Amino acid sequence: MHKLKWSIVFISVLFCLNLFGQKPACFINDSYENTPLPEVLAKLERQCNVKFAYDTKAISKIKITQKIAKLELTEALSIILKGNNLQFKIISETVAIFPGNTNDVVETDTIWKTNDQDLYRTIKGEVRSDESKELLPFSNIQLLNGTIGTVADLDGKFSLRWLPQTADTIEISYIGHEPFRMAVSKINSDNYKTYYLQELKNYLPSVLIETERIRLLRLGPMASTILINPNDLALSQGTGEADIMRAAQLMAGVSATQESSNGLFVRGSSSDQTQVTMDGFTLYHLDHFFGAFAAINTNAVKSMQLIKGTMDASYGGRTAGILEVIGKEGNLKRTSAKLDIGGLSVGGVIETPLDKNGKAGLIITGRRAYTDAFYSPTYKGLFNNIYNSAITLAPGQTVQTFRKTESPDYYFQDANFKITYRPSQKSVLSLSAYAGKDHLYIAYADTSNSEVINLEDKKYNDESTWKNAGLGLRWGQKWSPSTSSNLLVGWSSYKTDFFTRDSTFNPIANSFERSEFKTERTSLYDLNLKASVQKKYKAHTFTTGIHTNVISTSHGLGQNTVVSGYYKQQGNISAIFVQDNWNLGKHWQLMPGARLNYFNLFGTFYPEHRLAATRISSNKVWQMKFSVGRNHQFIQRIRSKSLYLNTPDYWKLSDKKILPVIISDQATIGATYRKKNWTIDAEAYLKLTQGNTTFLGVYSGYSESYPIDSLTGNGLISGNGHAEGLDLMVQYDAGKHHAWLSYSLLNAQTKYNGLDVPLVHESFEQHHEIKTYYEFAGKRWEYSLLWVFGSGKPYTPFQGTYNYPLLNGDFRTVPVYGNINSARLPAYHRLDLGVSYNFTLQNIKGNIQFSCFNIYNRKNIRNRQYLIVRNGNEPNDYLVAERDIYMLGFLPSLILHLSF
């Protein structure tokens, strides 16, 4: 850590030396004979290494005949421009030539010390969708013949200030929309204007495409930042429902081989180290159907921003990254509706303006599974696979959950609500709400009579409920062209209720009786408040604010219908932060930041430093980027393991006994190449983490796989780890064709306290992962192919048994396992196909989507289990059997979308 800190200081010094070095004065000794003024200025640019800004057409006919003898540049300019009704002003390192009176020559000491800002041009306004009139956050505003640009804020508002050059053109772009271009000469610097972007069409006419056509993703201005377009998720779904989490998993550095929407495994970190927020509140339960697809309805999402590495100082609380989801505001132009009918659920959307001036909008989305009333083939195949992977059975056995007498009772539902009111161009108020629920009841009997753990036949009755809710309130205010503020209040909750009744078979009564009960309940409440102020001053954009987060957790276990005791925690994480976005000339952007956290349970301050820098080449083809920073995390998700129970995960705050505060330092360096239809991006990173925690479970030396005293943390171990890797993405976008290839190289290891093994490979680590995607968008038909490959994940191998004698003359057989995660499972790969057809029936727009998940039915292994199986009548006469837990096989699905 000491070396890392000195590296940061050294890099900062280099920046300072490069950016603030003073240039020597420039003297001119030359003569001109009837020389065009543009040629004279071009020669002076080369001699003095300065830039001139002027109207080429206006001065092209001016001829200069003059002899200059050892004059300083400003003096030479005064003589050259004299008599041509031209004058100059010096702004930073640029000399602006403009019409004026010859008597008004600007007096200045040196060309590098003047700070006059009069000639700067400013464009300010907001970006909206032409179709729905919604504001488009994180829109990109770029000067085409330069490297100057900016990104709109959360409300789609922006302000860009620069020194004009000849024939400047501004381009405004947003993922999923056609870029908008406008000549700078048409801009009135004093006017605030709304710019409307048309949605990207499903097909393009036969014309020459002269700009980048962005569909699903776009690289952000900072290192490791990606903007994702949820409107293009339909063809990248896979399991029958459009899924924002699976779309994020297709990015380089994010694992796509989990086949689960329950979180993002980013750059060698567990999924709980990546935070997912929606409109200001944190989501803790991210999936439906045991991870089959995301709990967030895509219809409610306007945009997403994924940050994989160092975040700016306004973000905190997680060490791996953040997925920031912005909800739609609703159609501000007209009332519209949408109906979705799929193989698992039915959903709908209603969007409507609340006034005639486009100031207020409302959107309501809802989705409800009909799986508890109708068992579609998609549902049966998906449920049997998922549930058999969640429980432990004898080798060769599977649970057939759909029978004539008994079938699982399962459903899920979710709803989103958001209302937005903009009383003026300078103010916005929004209220966003979310609620989701999963419920399962299932009964099955184990009559194999083959396991030592289960000597008697049993019937299992499991009932589980997962609930997640969130509420976000936001007030944004523009106080002046350079000052704005943002206030966010978010509340969220996560609750689980698990109940099981295990009945033992009585052969005399020929029935199941003598029931055993188990109850487990967990809850989490999260309240956060974040207030920030943004101030623009010259080349700086400062953001400063406070952030406080109150979290309370509760986890209770019971051996009957009453929970006997709870393990409760409540903690407060408070922080202050400051962030600067510093434009250093045309090519450099520096983003230093700092954050100071206070955790009340430890009574300790945790400082964090952040630094990011980008350098754009003069032709905008290359962009170099660098970032380094520290993050802390004060809450972790505990993934419990049970042999027979589908037990829920629970969240636990850091304490001084079991769970430490996670501390992560990460450095990233990379480059981006953009030319015509190609984008190539590469990033290398190093991450050092203190406080990694895992639950080892029964086959790693602990006597119980899910101990009763797990409330106090038995089975949890922690240690320090490192992860290093490379993320590479190649994107091609031209007309109807869109494709990309992403590759991830990863090595993630941890030294856990109390284990003799020096380093343990993380269970989710894959050395190599490849994701390649191709999409063809025609007039009516769209096609997509997705192939995912991942090298084998680590697991703990079984090596045999060992017999040792007891004092009474008997012996005991003990299984022997290899080092933790010392072996590798077979490689993972699958191919997905998507086909979409667009049609119109009078005023109804329709879309039919057919998808095939895992076309060639690859049997990918999720995990490898070991079971103790009886081999005779003696208690110690048993064998250890091996059972592979498989992921999803071939799964077709069909969904219909109707828009009114």
mmCIF file of N, CA, C and O in Angstrom, residues 720 749-752 755-760 819:
data_model
loop_
_atom_site.group_PDB
_atom_site.id
_atom_site.type_symbol
_atom_site.label_atom_id
_atom_site.label_comp_id
_atom_site.label_asym_id
_atom_site.label_seq_id
_atom_site.Cartn_x
_atom_site.Cartn_y
_atom_site.Cartn_z
ATOM 1 N N ASN A 720 -7.150 -11.348 2.902
ATOM 2 C CA ASN A 720 -6.751 -10.314 1.952
ATOM 3 C C ASN A 720 -6.470 -10.946 0.594
ATOM 4 O O ASN A 720 -5.870 -12.016 0.505
ATOM 5 N N GLN A 749 -7.206 -14.140 -6.319
ATOM 6 C CA GLN A 749 -6.831 -15.045 -5.244
ATOM 7 C C GLN A 749 -6.894 -14.317 -3.911
ATOM 8 O O GLN A 749 -6.710 -13.095 -3.836
ATOM 9 N N THR A 750 -7.151 -15.097 -2.844
ATOM 10 C CA THR A 750 -7.258 -14.537 -1.497
ATOM 11 C C THR A 750 -6.521 -15.430 -0.511
ATOM 12 O O THR A 750 -6.591 -16.664 -0.605
ATOM 13 N N LYS A 751 -5.814 -14.833 0.429
ATOM 14 C CA LYS A 751 -5.203 -15.553 1.557
ATOM 15 C C LYS A 751 -6.138 -15.421 2.741
ATOM 16 O O LYS A 751 -6.250 -14.369 3.354
ATOM 17 N N TYR A 752 -6.881 -16.516 3.024
ATOM 18 C CA TYR A 752 -7.857 -16.497 4.109
ATOM 19 C C TYR A 752 -7.179 -16.846 5.433
ATOM 20 O O TYR A 752 -6.363 -17.779 5.519
ATOM 21 N N LEU A 755 -6.470 -20.678 7.302
ATOM 22 C CA LEU A 755 -6.250 -21.766 6.356
ATOM 23 C C LEU A 755 -4.755 -21.910 6.086
ATOM 24 O O LEU A 755 -4.043 -20.917 5.969
ATOM 25 N N ASP A 756 -4.334 -23.165 5.955
ATOM 26 C CA ASP A 756 -2.923 -23.417 5.683
ATOM 27 C C ASP A 756 -2.556 -23.129 4.228
ATOM 28 O O ASP A 756 -1.390 -22.987 3.895
ATOM 29 N N VAL A 757 -3.585 -23.060 3.355
ATOM 30 C CA VAL A 757 -3.330 -22.829 1.945
ATOM 31 C C VAL A 757 -2.856 -21.387 1.758
ATOM 32 O O VAL A 757 -3.495 -20.443 2.242
ATOM 33 N N PRO A 758 -1.738 -21.183 1.067
ATOM 34 C CA PRO A 758 -1.239 -19.792 0.897
ATOM 35 C C PRO A 758 -2.243 -18.888 0.200
ATOM 36 O O PRO A 758 -2.559 -17.811 0.684
ATOM 37 N N LEU A 759 -2.764 -19.317 -0.951
ATOM 38 C CA LEU A 759 -3.701 -18.506 -1.717
ATOM 39 C C LEU A 759 -4.820 -19.389 -2.236
ATOM 40 O O LEU A 759 -4.582 -20.513 -2.682
ATOM 41 N N VAL A 760 -6.045 -18.869 -2.189
ATOM 42 C CA VAL A 760 -7.228 -19.598 -2.644
ATOM 43 C C VAL A 760 -7.817 -18.858 -3.840
ATOM 44 O O VAL A 760 -8.070 -17.642 -3.766
ATOM 45 N N ASN A 819 -7.098 -29.175 -1.413
ATOM 46 C CA ASN A 819 -7.091 -27.774 -0.997
ATOM 47 C C ASN A 819 -8.292 -27.040 -1.566
ATOM 48 O O ASN A 819 -8.832 -27.394 -2.618
#
